[in-house]
Short mmCIF file of C-alpha atoms in Angstrom, two decimals:
data_model
loop_
_atom_site.label_atom_id
_atom_site.label_comp_id
_atom_site.label_asym_id
_atom_site.label_seq_id
_atom_site.Cartn_x
_atom_site.Cartn_y
_atom_site.Cartn_z
CA MET F 1335 -29.62 -56.21 -21.01
CA VAL F 1336 -29.50 -55.50 -17.34
CA ARG F 1337 -25.92 -56.55 -16.77
CA PRO F 1338 -23.95 -54.12 -18.95
CA LEU F 1339 -26.02 -51.30 -17.56
CA THR F 1340 -25.08 -52.23 -13.99
CA ARG F 1341 -21.47 -52.55 -14.96
CA PHE F 1342 -21.61 -49.18 -16.63
CA ARG F 1343 -23.05 -47.67 -13.47
CA ILE F 1344 -20.35 -49.12 -11.30
CA MET F 1345 -17.72 -47.85 -13.67
CA THR F 1346 -19.00 -44.30 -13.66
CA LYS F 1347 -19.17 -44.39 -9.90
CA PHE F 1348 -15.49 -45.21 -9.49
CA THR F 1349 -14.12 -43.94 -12.73
CA HIS F 1350 -13.04 -40.53 -11.45
CA ARG F 1351 -10.81 -41.71 -8.66
CA GLN F 1352 -9.65 -44.74 -10.57
CA ARG F 1353 -8.66 -42.74 -13.60
CA ALA F 1354 -6.58 -40.39 -11.48
CA ARG F 1355 -4.90 -43.40 -9.90
CA TYR F 1356 -4.12 -45.08 -13.23
CA TYR F 1357 -2.72 -41.81 -14.47
CA GLN F 1358 -0.45 -41.53 -11.45
CA ILE F 1359 0.82 -45.09 -11.80
CA THR F 1360 1.55 -44.55 -15.50
CA MET F 1361 3.48 -41.36 -14.82
CA TYR F 1362 5.58 -43.06 -12.12
CA ALA F 1363 6.32 -45.91 -14.51
CA VAL F 1364 7.41 -43.53 -17.27
CA ALA F 1365 9.62 -41.63 -14.84
CA ALA F 1366 11.23 -44.84 -13.62
CA VAL F 1367 11.98 -46.01 -17.17
CA VAL F 1368 13.48 -42.67 -18.17
CA THR F 1369 15.64 -42.63 -15.03
CA LEU F 1370 16.91 -46.15 -15.68
CA VAL F 1371 17.74 -45.36 -19.33
CA VAL F 1372 19.65 -42.23 -18.33
CA VAL F 1373 21.51 -43.99 -15.52
CA PHE F 1374 22.66 -46.86 -17.72
CA ALA F 1375 23.16 -45.02 -20.99
CA ALA F 1376 25.15 -42.08 -19.60
CA ASP F 1377 28.92 -42.13 -19.47
CA TRP F 1378 29.21 -41.32 -15.81
CA SER F 1379 32.96 -41.14 -15.60
CA LYS F 1380 33.00 -38.61 -18.42
CA ILE F 1381 30.25 -36.54 -16.85
CA GLN F 1382 32.00 -36.62 -13.52
CA LYS F 1383 35.33 -35.63 -15.03
CA ASN F 1384 33.89 -32.74 -17.02
CA PHE F 1385 31.19 -31.34 -14.76
CA PHE F 1386 31.96 -32.55 -11.25
CA ASN F 1387 35.73 -32.66 -11.21
CA SER F 1388 36.59 -32.20 -7.56
CA GLU F 1389 40.24 -31.29 -8.17
CA ILE F 1390 39.35 -28.44 -10.50
CA ALA F 1391 36.56 -27.35 -8.20
CA ALA F 1392 39.00 -27.26 -5.30
CA GLU F 1393 41.38 -25.05 -7.28
CA MET F 1394 38.65 -22.40 -7.58
CA PHE F 1395 38.59 -21.88 -3.83
CA PRO F 1396 38.94 -19.63 -2.01
CA GLU F 1397 39.03 -16.97 -4.79
CA VAL F 1398 35.60 -17.90 -6.10
CA ILE F 1399 34.17 -16.87 -2.73
CA THR F 1400 36.49 -14.12 -1.57
CA SER F 1401 36.55 -12.41 -4.96
CA ALA F 1402 33.83 -13.63 -7.37
CA VAL F 1403 30.89 -14.05 -4.99
CA LYS F 1404 31.89 -10.87 -3.21
CA ASN F 1405 31.94 -8.95 -6.50
CA THR F 1406 28.59 -10.37 -7.66
CA ALA F 1407 27.02 -9.42 -4.33
CA LEU F 1408 28.58 -5.96 -4.41
CA TYR F 1409 27.52 -5.26 -8.01
CA THR F 1410 23.99 -6.46 -7.26
CA LEU F 1411 23.67 -4.42 -4.11
CA VAL F 1412 24.95 -1.18 -5.63
CA SER F 1413 22.79 -1.64 -8.75
CA PHE F 1414 19.76 -2.37 -6.58
CA VAL F 1415 20.21 0.65 -4.34
CA LEU F 1416 20.85 3.01 -7.26
CA GLY F 1417 17.95 1.47 -9.19
CA MET F 1418 15.65 1.80 -6.19
CA ILE F 1419 16.42 5.51 -5.74
CA LEU F 1420 15.86 6.09 -9.43
CA ALA F 1421 12.68 3.99 -9.39
CA LEU F 1422 11.23 5.87 -6.43
CA GLY F 1423 11.78 9.18 -8.21
CA LEU F 1424 10.26 7.84 -11.41
CA ALA F 1425 7.26 6.35 -9.61
CA LEU F 1426 6.53 9.66 -7.85
CA MET F 1427 6.89 11.51 -11.15
CA ARG F 1428 4.61 8.96 -12.81
CA LEU F 1429 1.93 9.78 -10.19
CA SER F 1430 2.57 13.52 -10.19
CA SER F 1431 -0.16 15.97 -11.05
CA LEU F 1432 2.29 17.70 -13.41
CA LYS F 1433 1.87 16.39 -16.92
CA ALA F 1434 5.50 17.01 -17.88
CA PHE F 1435 6.71 14.78 -15.02
CA ARG F 1436 4.28 12.04 -15.96
CA ALA F 1437 5.31 12.19 -19.61
CA PHE F 1438 9.02 12.03 -18.74
CA ALA F 1439 8.51 9.04 -16.43
CA ILE F 1440 6.43 7.15 -18.98
CA GLY F 1441 8.96 7.87 -21.72
CA TYR F 1442 11.86 6.76 -19.57
CA ILE F 1443 10.16 3.58 -18.41
CA GLU F 1444 9.10 2.54 -21.90
CA LEU F 1445 12.55 3.28 -23.31
CA PHE F 1446 14.59 1.30 -20.82
CA ARG F 1447 12.15 -1.59 -20.54
CA GLY F 1448 12.27 -1.91 -24.31
CA LEU F 1449 16.06 -2.11 -24.58
CA PRO F 1450 18.25 -5.13 -23.85
CA ALA F 1451 20.26 -4.53 -20.68
CA LEU F 1452 23.40 -5.27 -22.68
CA ILE F 1453 22.79 -2.29 -24.97
CA THR F 1454 22.40 0.01 -21.98
CA LEU F 1455 25.61 -1.34 -20.47
CA LEU F 1456 27.46 -0.74 -23.75
CA PHE F 1457 26.11 2.81 -23.93
CA VAL F 1458 27.22 3.59 -20.40
CA GLY F 1459 30.51 1.72 -20.61
CA PHE F 1460 31.67 2.72 -24.09
CA GLY F 1461 29.14 4.99 -25.80
CA LEU F 1462 29.44 7.83 -23.31
CA PRO F 1463 33.26 7.83 -23.08
CA ILE F 1464 33.50 7.83 -26.89
CA ALA F 1465 30.90 10.55 -27.36
CA PHE F 1466 32.24 12.81 -24.63
CA SER F 1467 35.91 12.08 -24.65
CA GLY F 1468 37.27 11.93 -21.17
CA PHE F 1469 33.84 11.47 -19.57
CA ARG F 1470 33.90 8.43 -17.38
CA ILE F 1471 31.57 7.27 -14.69
CA PRO F 1472 33.76 6.84 -11.60
CA GLY F 1473 34.21 3.55 -9.82
CA GLY F 1474 35.59 1.43 -12.66
CA VAL F 1475 33.67 -1.71 -13.57
CA LEU F 1476 31.55 -1.39 -10.43
CA GLY F 1477 30.56 2.20 -11.20
CA ARG F 1478 29.88 1.80 -14.91
CA GLY F 1479 28.15 -1.56 -14.61
CA SER F 1480 25.98 -0.59 -11.65
CA VAL F 1481 24.86 2.65 -13.25
CA GLY F 1482 24.02 0.78 -16.43
CA LEU F 1483 22.01 -1.92 -14.66
CA ALA F 1484 20.38 0.61 -12.34
CA LEU F 1485 19.11 2.56 -15.35
CA VAL F 1486 17.33 -0.58 -16.54
CA ALA F 1487 16.23 -1.92 -13.15
CA GLY F 1488 14.93 1.54 -12.21
CA ALA F 1489 12.46 1.40 -15.08
CA TYR F 1490 11.07 -1.96 -13.99
CA MET F 1491 11.03 -1.14 -10.29
CA ALA F 1492 9.33 2.20 -10.93
CA GLU F 1493 6.28 0.39 -12.29
CA THR F 1494 6.34 -1.99 -9.32
CA ILE F 1495 6.50 0.87 -6.81
CA ARG F 1496 3.75 2.75 -8.61
CA ALA F 1497 1.50 -0.32 -8.44
CA GLY F 1498 2.29 -0.60 -4.72
CA ILE F 1499 1.42 3.04 -4.06
CA GLU F 1500 -1.83 2.69 -5.98
CA ALA F 1501 -2.71 -0.43 -4.00
CA VAL F 1502 -2.81 1.53 -0.72
CA PRO F 1503 -6.44 2.53 -0.06
CA LYS F 1504 -7.33 6.15 -0.72
CA GLY F 1505 -8.70 6.46 2.81
CA GLN F 1506 -5.12 6.27 4.12
CA THR F 1507 -4.18 9.46 2.30
CA GLU F 1508 -7.39 11.15 3.42
CA ALA F 1509 -6.83 10.20 7.05
CA ALA F 1510 -3.24 11.44 6.99
CA ARG F 1511 -4.11 14.68 5.21
CA SER F 1512 -7.05 15.32 7.56
CA LEU F 1513 -4.53 15.16 10.44
CA GLY F 1514 -2.72 18.03 8.80
CA MET F 1515 0.12 16.04 7.26
CA SER F 1516 1.60 17.51 4.11
CA GLN F 1517 1.52 15.60 0.85
CA THR F 1518 5.20 14.70 1.15
CA ARG F 1519 4.97 13.59 4.77
CA THR F 1520 1.89 11.51 3.96
CA MET F 1521 3.73 9.82 1.12
CA PHE F 1522 6.84 8.97 3.12
CA THR F 1523 5.38 8.04 6.52
CA ILE F 1524 2.00 6.56 5.60
CA ILE F 1525 1.79 5.49 1.96
CA LEU F 1526 5.27 4.23 1.04
CA PRO F 1527 5.76 2.00 4.10
CA GLN F 1528 2.51 0.24 3.22
CA ALA F 1529 3.31 0.18 -0.48
CA PHE F 1530 6.69 -1.46 0.13
CA ARG F 1531 5.12 -4.18 2.24
CA ILE F 1532 2.83 -4.94 -0.66
CA ILE F 1533 5.61 -5.07 -3.23
CA ILE F 1534 8.23 -7.07 -1.33
CA PRO F 1535 7.67 -10.17 -3.50
CA PRO F 1536 7.99 -8.46 -6.91
CA LEU F 1537 10.94 -6.38 -5.65
CA THR F 1538 12.73 -9.55 -4.64
CA ASN F 1539 12.16 -10.93 -8.09
CA GLU F 1540 13.85 -7.75 -9.32
CA LEU F 1541 16.77 -8.42 -7.00
CA VAL F 1542 17.12 -12.01 -8.22
CA LEU F 1543 17.03 -10.78 -11.83
CA LEU F 1544 19.73 -8.25 -10.96
CA ILE F 1545 21.95 -10.92 -9.43
CA LYS F 1546 21.77 -12.78 -12.72
CA ASP F 1547 22.18 -9.64 -14.84
CA THR F 1548 25.50 -8.81 -13.17
CA SER F 1549 26.88 -11.61 -15.34
CA LEU F 1550 26.67 -9.08 -18.19
CA PHE F 1551 29.44 -7.05 -16.56
CA PHE F 1552 32.00 -9.14 -18.49
CA ILE F 1553 31.32 -6.85 -21.45
CA LEU F 1554 32.95 -3.96 -19.57
CA GLY F 1555 36.23 -5.81 -19.32
CA SER F 1556 37.78 -6.94 -16.10
CA THR F 1557 40.88 -7.14 -14.02
CA PRO F 1558 41.57 -10.16 -11.79
CA GLY F 1559 40.02 -8.32 -8.88
CA THR F 1560 36.77 -7.29 -10.57
CA LYS F 1561 35.55 -10.60 -11.99
CA GLU F 1562 32.10 -11.62 -10.88
CA LEU F 1563 30.91 -15.23 -10.76
CA THR F 1564 30.19 -15.83 -14.43
CA LYS F 1565 33.34 -14.17 -15.76
CA PHE F 1566 35.39 -15.97 -13.13
CA ALA F 1567 33.92 -19.33 -14.18
CA ARG F 1568 34.40 -18.65 -17.88
CA ASP F 1569 38.06 -17.79 -17.51
CA PHE F 1570 38.61 -20.80 -15.30
CA MET F 1571 36.82 -23.03 -17.79
CA ASN F 1572 38.92 -21.76 -20.67
CA ALA F 1573 42.13 -22.23 -18.74
CA GLU F 1574 41.30 -25.77 -17.60
CA ARG F 1575 39.33 -26.88 -20.69
CA ASN F 1576 36.75 -28.26 -18.29
CA ALA F 1577 33.11 -27.36 -17.49
CA THR F 1578 33.29 -27.95 -13.74
CA PRO F 1579 33.71 -24.22 -12.92
CA LEU F 1580 30.28 -23.63 -14.48
CA THR F 1581 28.71 -26.25 -12.20
CA VAL F 1582 30.35 -24.75 -9.15
CA VAL F 1583 29.24 -21.27 -10.04
CA ALA F 1584 25.69 -22.42 -10.85
CA ALA F 1585 25.51 -23.95 -7.39
CA LEU F 1586 26.79 -20.73 -5.87
CA TYR F 1587 24.14 -18.67 -7.71
CA LEU F 1588 21.47 -20.95 -6.27
CA LEU F 1589 23.06 -20.66 -2.86
CA ILE F 1590 22.45 -16.91 -3.05
CA THR F 1591 19.03 -16.83 -4.72
CA LEU F 1592 17.28 -19.63 -2.82
CA PRO F 1593 17.75 -18.17 0.70
CA LEU F 1594 16.55 -14.89 -0.73
CA THR F 1595 13.22 -16.29 -1.82
CA PHE F 1596 13.00 -18.06 1.53
CA LEU F 1597 13.60 -14.77 3.34
CA VAL F 1598 10.89 -13.11 1.31
CA ARG F 1599 8.36 -15.69 2.32
CA ARG F 1600 9.15 -14.94 5.96
CA LEU F 1601 8.92 -11.19 5.42
CA GLU F 1602 5.58 -11.65 3.70
CA ARG F 1603 4.30 -13.57 6.67
CA SER F 1604 5.32 -10.93 9.20
CA ALA F 1605 3.90 -8.21 6.96
CA ALA F 1606 0.62 -10.09 6.81
CA LYS F 1607 0.59 -10.13 10.59
CA ALA F 1608 0.93 -6.37 10.79
CA ARG F 1609 -1.95 -5.71 8.39
CA MET B 330 -20.46 36.66 16.88
CA THR B 331 -18.37 34.46 14.62
CA HIS B 332 -19.64 30.95 14.08
CA ALA B 333 -17.33 27.95 14.40
CA ILE B 334 -18.46 26.88 10.96
CA ASP B 335 -20.22 29.26 8.59
CA VAL B 336 -21.09 27.96 5.13
CA ARG B 337 -22.55 30.28 2.53
CA GLN B 338 -23.95 29.34 -0.87
CA LEU B 339 -21.69 26.32 -1.22
CA HIS B 340 -21.72 24.61 -4.61
CA LYS B 341 -19.90 21.44 -5.56
CA SER B 342 -20.06 19.35 -8.72
CA PHE B 343 -18.38 16.13 -9.76
CA GLY B 344 -18.20 16.57 -13.51
CA ASP B 345 -21.76 17.16 -14.67
CA LEU B 346 -23.26 15.95 -11.41
CA GLU B 347 -24.14 18.79 -9.07
CA VAL B 348 -23.89 17.39 -5.55
CA LEU B 349 -24.23 20.55 -3.48
CA LYS B 350 -26.63 23.15 -4.83
CA GLY B 351 -26.10 26.17 -2.65
CA ILE B 352 -25.76 25.16 0.98
CA ASP B 353 -26.14 27.69 3.82
CA PHE B 354 -25.71 26.71 7.41
CA THR B 355 -23.77 27.43 10.57
CA VAL B 356 -22.43 25.56 13.56
CA ASP B 357 -21.66 27.48 16.74
CA SER B 358 -18.86 26.76 19.12
CA GLY B 359 -19.78 23.89 21.45
CA GLU B 360 -22.77 22.95 19.36
CA VAL B 361 -23.52 19.40 18.19
CA VAL B 362 -25.14 19.31 14.77
CA CYS B 363 -26.34 16.08 13.19
CA VAL B 364 -26.80 15.95 9.45
CA LEU B 365 -29.37 13.46 8.21
CA GLY B 366 -30.52 12.57 4.75
CA PRO B 367 -30.76 9.78 2.21
CA SER B 368 -27.57 8.48 0.62
CA GLY B 369 -26.50 10.62 -2.30
CA SER B 370 -27.97 13.74 -0.72
CA GLY B 371 -24.52 15.36 -0.47
CA LYS B 372 -24.06 15.28 3.31
CA SER B 373 -20.70 13.49 3.22
CA THR B 374 -19.47 15.76 0.45
CA LEU B 375 -20.46 18.79 2.51
CA LEU B 376 -18.49 17.45 5.47
CA ARG B 377 -15.46 16.74 3.30
CA CYS B 378 -15.56 20.26 1.88
CA LEU B 379 -15.15 21.65 5.40
CA ASN B 380 -11.55 20.46 5.65
CA ARG B 381 -11.00 20.59 1.92
CA LEU B 382 -10.74 16.88 1.29
CA GLU B 383 -13.05 17.99 -1.50
CA GLU B 384 -12.63 21.35 -3.17
CA SER B 385 -15.85 23.31 -3.50
CA ASN B 386 -16.66 25.04 -6.78
CA SER B 387 -18.12 28.23 -5.36
CA GLY B 388 -19.35 29.77 -2.13
CA THR B 389 -17.47 30.46 1.08
CA ILE B 390 -16.63 28.38 4.12
CA LEU B 391 -15.62 30.31 7.21
CA ILE B 392 -13.97 28.35 10.01
CA ASP B 393 -13.72 30.60 13.08
CA GLY B 394 -14.28 33.51 10.74
CA GLU B 395 -11.44 32.57 8.42
CA ASP B 396 -12.21 31.84 4.76
CA ILE B 397 -10.69 28.45 4.06
CA THR B 398 -11.66 28.37 0.41
CA ASP B 399 -9.10 31.14 -0.06
CA ILE B 400 -6.35 29.87 -2.31
CA ASP B 401 -3.71 31.15 0.09
CA ALA B 402 -5.19 29.39 3.13
CA ASP B 403 -2.80 27.01 4.88
CA VAL B 404 -4.65 23.76 4.34
CA ASP B 405 -2.43 21.63 6.59
CA GLN B 406 -2.74 24.10 9.45
CA LEU B 407 -6.49 24.22 8.93
CA ARG B 408 -6.82 20.45 8.93
CA SER B 409 -4.79 19.96 12.09
CA ASN B 410 -7.44 22.07 13.87
CA ILE B 411 -10.34 19.97 12.59
CA GLY B 412 -10.59 16.37 13.68
CA MET B 413 -12.16 13.98 11.22
CA VAL B 414 -13.53 10.49 11.78
CA PHE B 415 -14.27 8.29 8.78
CA GLN B 416 -16.78 5.55 8.12
CA GLN B 417 -13.95 3.10 7.38
CA PHE B 418 -11.81 4.19 10.40
CA ASN B 419 -8.72 4.55 8.16
CA LEU B 420 -6.28 3.69 10.92
CA PHE B 421 -2.71 3.27 9.66
CA PRO B 422 -2.31 -0.52 9.58
CA HIS B 423 1.50 -0.51 9.62
CA LEU B 424 1.66 1.48 12.87
CA THR B 425 0.71 0.50 16.41
CA VAL B 426 -2.19 2.24 18.09
CA LEU B 427 0.28 4.48 19.94
CA LYS B 428 2.08 5.40 16.72
CA ASN B 429 -1.25 6.09 15.04
CA LEU B 430 -1.90 8.67 17.73
CA THR B 431 1.56 10.26 17.79
CA VAL B 432 2.68 10.33 14.14
CA ALA B 433 0.89 13.58 13.31
CA GLN B 434 1.49 15.12 16.75
CA THR B 435 5.25 14.93 16.36
CA GLY B 436 5.32 15.42 12.59
CA VAL B 437 2.81 18.22 12.15
CA LEU B 438 2.50 19.93 15.53
CA LYS B 439 6.20 19.38 16.37
CA ARG B 440 5.37 18.17 19.86
CA SER B 441 8.15 16.32 21.62
CA LYS B 442 7.93 12.54 21.62
CA ASP B 443 7.27 12.42 25.36
CA GLU B 444 4.54 15.02 25.17
CA ALA B 445 2.91 13.25 22.23
CA ILE B 446 2.96 9.89 24.03
CA GLY B 447 1.49 11.53 27.14
CA ILE B 448 -1.37 13.02 25.15
CA ALA B 449 -1.90 9.74 23.30
CA ARG B 450 -2.23 7.84 26.59
CA GLN B 451 -4.68 10.43 27.86
CA MET B 452 -6.85 10.18 24.73
CA LEU B 453 -6.81 6.39 24.73
CA GLU B 454 -8.00 6.45 28.30
CA ARG B 455 -10.78 8.80 27.26
CA VAL B 456 -12.07 6.25 24.75
CA GLY B 457 -11.44 3.37 27.18
CA LEU B 458 -8.71 1.60 25.23
CA SER B 459 -5.56 2.13 27.29
CA ASP B 460 -4.85 -1.61 27.19
CA LYS B 461 -4.64 -1.60 23.37
CA ILE B 462 -1.83 0.93 23.17
CA HIS B 463 0.75 -1.46 21.66
CA GLU B 464 -1.64 -3.41 19.41
CA TYR B 465 -1.76 -3.16 15.65
CA PRO B 466 -5.10 -2.04 14.16
CA ALA B 467 -5.66 -5.48 12.62
CA HIS B 468 -6.15 -6.86 16.13
CA LEU B 469 -8.95 -4.45 17.03
CA SER B 470 -12.67 -4.96 16.60
CA GLY B 471 -14.51 -2.46 14.43
CA GLY B 472 -15.82 -0.60 17.45
CA GLN B 473 -12.38 -0.43 19.05
CA ALA B 474 -10.82 0.71 15.76
CA GLN B 475 -13.31 3.55 15.47
CA ARG B 476 -12.69 4.60 19.07
CA VAL B 477 -8.95 4.64 18.36
CA ALA B 478 -9.68 6.75 15.27
CA ILE B 479 -11.57 9.20 17.47
CA ALA B 480 -8.68 9.25 19.95
CA ARG B 481 -6.26 9.86 17.06
CA ALA B 482 -8.27 12.89 15.94
CA LEU B 483 -8.53 14.15 19.53
CA SER B 484 -4.76 13.86 20.00
CA MET B 485 -4.36 16.87 17.77
CA LYS B 486 -6.49 18.85 20.26
CA PRO B 487 -8.79 20.02 17.47
CA LYS B 488 -11.24 22.87 17.83
CA MET B 489 -14.00 20.81 16.27
CA MET B 490 -14.73 17.28 15.16
CA LEU B 491 -16.33 16.06 11.95
CA PHE B 492 -17.85 12.58 11.88
CA ASP B 493 -18.59 10.96 8.52
CA GLU B 494 -21.07 8.16 9.24
CA PRO B 495 -18.88 6.85 12.07
CA THR B 496 -21.06 3.83 12.86
CA SER B 497 -22.20 2.78 9.39
CA ALA B 498 -19.44 0.19 8.90
CA LEU B 499 -19.93 -1.39 12.32
CA ASP B 500 -21.74 -4.54 13.35
CA PRO B 501 -24.91 -3.53 15.21
CA GLU B 502 -23.64 -4.71 18.61
CA LEU B 503 -20.56 -2.46 18.31
CA VAL B 504 -22.40 0.75 17.48
CA GLY B 505 -23.19 1.55 21.11
CA GLU B 506 -19.59 1.81 22.34
CA VAL B 507 -18.74 4.35 19.63
CA LEU B 508 -21.86 6.41 20.25
CA ASP B 509 -21.04 6.39 23.99
CA VAL B 510 -17.67 7.97 23.29
CA MET B 511 -19.28 10.58 21.04
CA ARG B 512 -21.94 11.29 23.64
CA THR B 513 -19.27 11.92 26.27
CA LEU B 514 -17.40 14.16 23.87
CA ALA B 515 -20.54 16.18 23.20
CA GLY B 516 -21.13 16.47 26.93
CA GLU B 517 -17.66 17.95 27.34
CA GLY B 518 -18.58 20.77 24.99
CA MET B 519 -16.78 19.70 21.81
CA THR B 520 -18.04 21.33 18.63
CA MET B 521 -19.27 18.45 16.53
CA MET B 522 -20.78 17.92 13.13
CA VAL B 523 -22.03 14.39 12.65
CA VAL B 524 -23.28 12.85 9.43
CA THR B 525 -25.23 9.86 10.63
CA HIS B 526 -28.13 7.51 10.17
CA GLU B 527 -28.56 7.06 13.92
CA ILE B 528 -31.82 8.90 14.49
CA GLY B 529 -31.82 7.96 18.18
CA PHE B 530 -28.39 9.49 18.69
CA ALA B 531 -29.42 12.66 16.89
CA GLN B 532 -32.55 12.90 18.96
CA GLU B 533 -30.66 12.54 22.21
CA VAL B 534 -27.38 14.35 21.65
CA ALA B 535 -27.81 16.90 18.86
CA ASP B 536 -28.45 20.56 19.63
CA ARG B 537 -29.63 20.94 16.08
CA VAL B 538 -30.55 18.59 13.25
CA VAL B 539 -30.06 19.40 9.58
CA PHE B 540 -31.97 17.39 7.00
CA MET B 541 -30.45 17.35 3.52
CA ASP B 542 -31.77 15.96 0.29
CA ASP B 543 -30.62 16.28 -3.29
CA GLY B 544 -27.87 18.80 -2.55
CA VAL B 545 -29.89 21.27 -0.50
CA VAL B 546 -30.76 21.78 3.16
CA VAL B 547 -34.43 20.87 3.29
CA GLU B 548 -35.10 21.56 6.93
CA GLU B 549 -33.20 22.33 10.09
CA GLY B 550 -34.01 22.97 13.71
CA SER B 551 -34.06 21.35 17.13
CA PRO B 552 -34.26 17.53 17.16
CA ASP B 553 -37.77 17.71 18.50
CA ASP B 554 -38.93 19.95 15.66
CA VAL B 555 -37.21 18.15 12.81
CA LEU B 556 -37.51 14.55 13.99
CA ARG B 557 -40.92 14.66 15.74
CA ASN B 558 -42.77 17.37 13.86
CA PRO B 559 -41.15 17.66 10.45
CA LYS B 560 -42.70 20.33 8.25
CA GLU B 561 -41.39 19.24 4.89
CA ASP B 562 -42.77 16.24 3.02
CA ARG B 563 -39.31 14.98 2.09
CA THR B 564 -38.27 14.91 5.74
CA LYS B 565 -41.44 13.07 6.73
CA GLN B 566 -40.95 10.53 3.99
CA PHE B 567 -37.30 9.94 4.94
CA LEU B 568 -38.05 9.52 8.62
CA ARG B 569 -40.87 7.12 7.87
CA MET B 570 -38.50 4.98 5.81
CA VAL B 571 -35.69 5.03 8.36
CA LEU B 572 -37.86 4.32 11.37
CA GLU B 573 -39.64 1.43 9.67
CA THR B 574 -36.47 -0.58 9.22
#
């Protein structure tokens, strides 16, 4: 009678740590088995030839950098800047004391957040020129695509900026106004600089999303000089009947987005220091 | 003679809650007036009405004889003449101490950068914090932050200073340094209106003490009269409670 009870006690004493350990060992074992199966079952030469073909990859250079990466970066940057300007205006309208401004901002934000970006791009790229014959947004693919994406990104970023502005303590406004600063000056020299520090992380997410959304520009058509990464890879893939261009381009996307998130972490740290 | 501050029949409500129920009082130029009273008595609201951080519902507020409740009054101009110090300091955390002191000087008063920096240095010296000029507010203690806030208000060369419970957010050992600065300021003849719980400070520095409760001025007079020989029961009760703790 005594024995099982003692054993039970000992078990409960160690069971927590032990269970975690057994769990870990099991998971490692499963992972090892899966890895082995994949390594031996996969047709490596085929995978290498189709996804990691160094000859085809080499053919993509240097155009993939000098043209495709450059275009993706350019499209992203222009869309981001346009979207940011739009978003700032919308955020200020959203917080305005005038009801008409607030209503417009809310309507705009809900509309463009509810639509697929592709639809907006089609509207800007084809809908407008058809409806108003001769009307064309200047700047070719860059102009039409960036305006289209900015319309969408502006809606998302407006909500982010508004949240940032609202996160700045009310005492900041009171202190600035009590020094005689006007409402506008208070907003631009005191509130917005603090708001932007707060929203650097979500804004960077916006930027990363935009980088990826520029792949939708293919819908606007392209000339050899205006292809961004995805379109460039697709055409290359079709010409070579090989998937390697996709792998290369995927790696290049990561090469752009990963340093960006790294940069943000550093910015966050220095912002935290200044608070 | 025009008073520096002249408040007549001031009423203020937040929704259904009437916070100020007809306030009359004056502050003369160079005078230091301490406003005491239990929390919720409306003293902070009264102070905030004086530079229109709160809009009063009725009554008049004359600052140097000018009606500031007038809809055409230039609020920004008015505010740059009235320094205000807050309980929570409200320094601008993204700017250095120097920038905190110059941002409104150059932006609002259109002083040159050099002039603004010169005045900022002078004011920091006045509050004994010249060595903190390039620090960010996050690196200051509460007492230092509040002294910088006072220097920031002084940089505008205001005609009067309003203090909204300037020591209430401070650790007890840091209260003294802030009160010292205020004492010096009072000695230099600054017109001051101080909402405070520091009875000792009021006793020593104030020319006049105003006791408020429930949205009205209950009693006012010299510190000796109000704090040592209060006439009204509500004042007596309040002082008993404050002095016990």
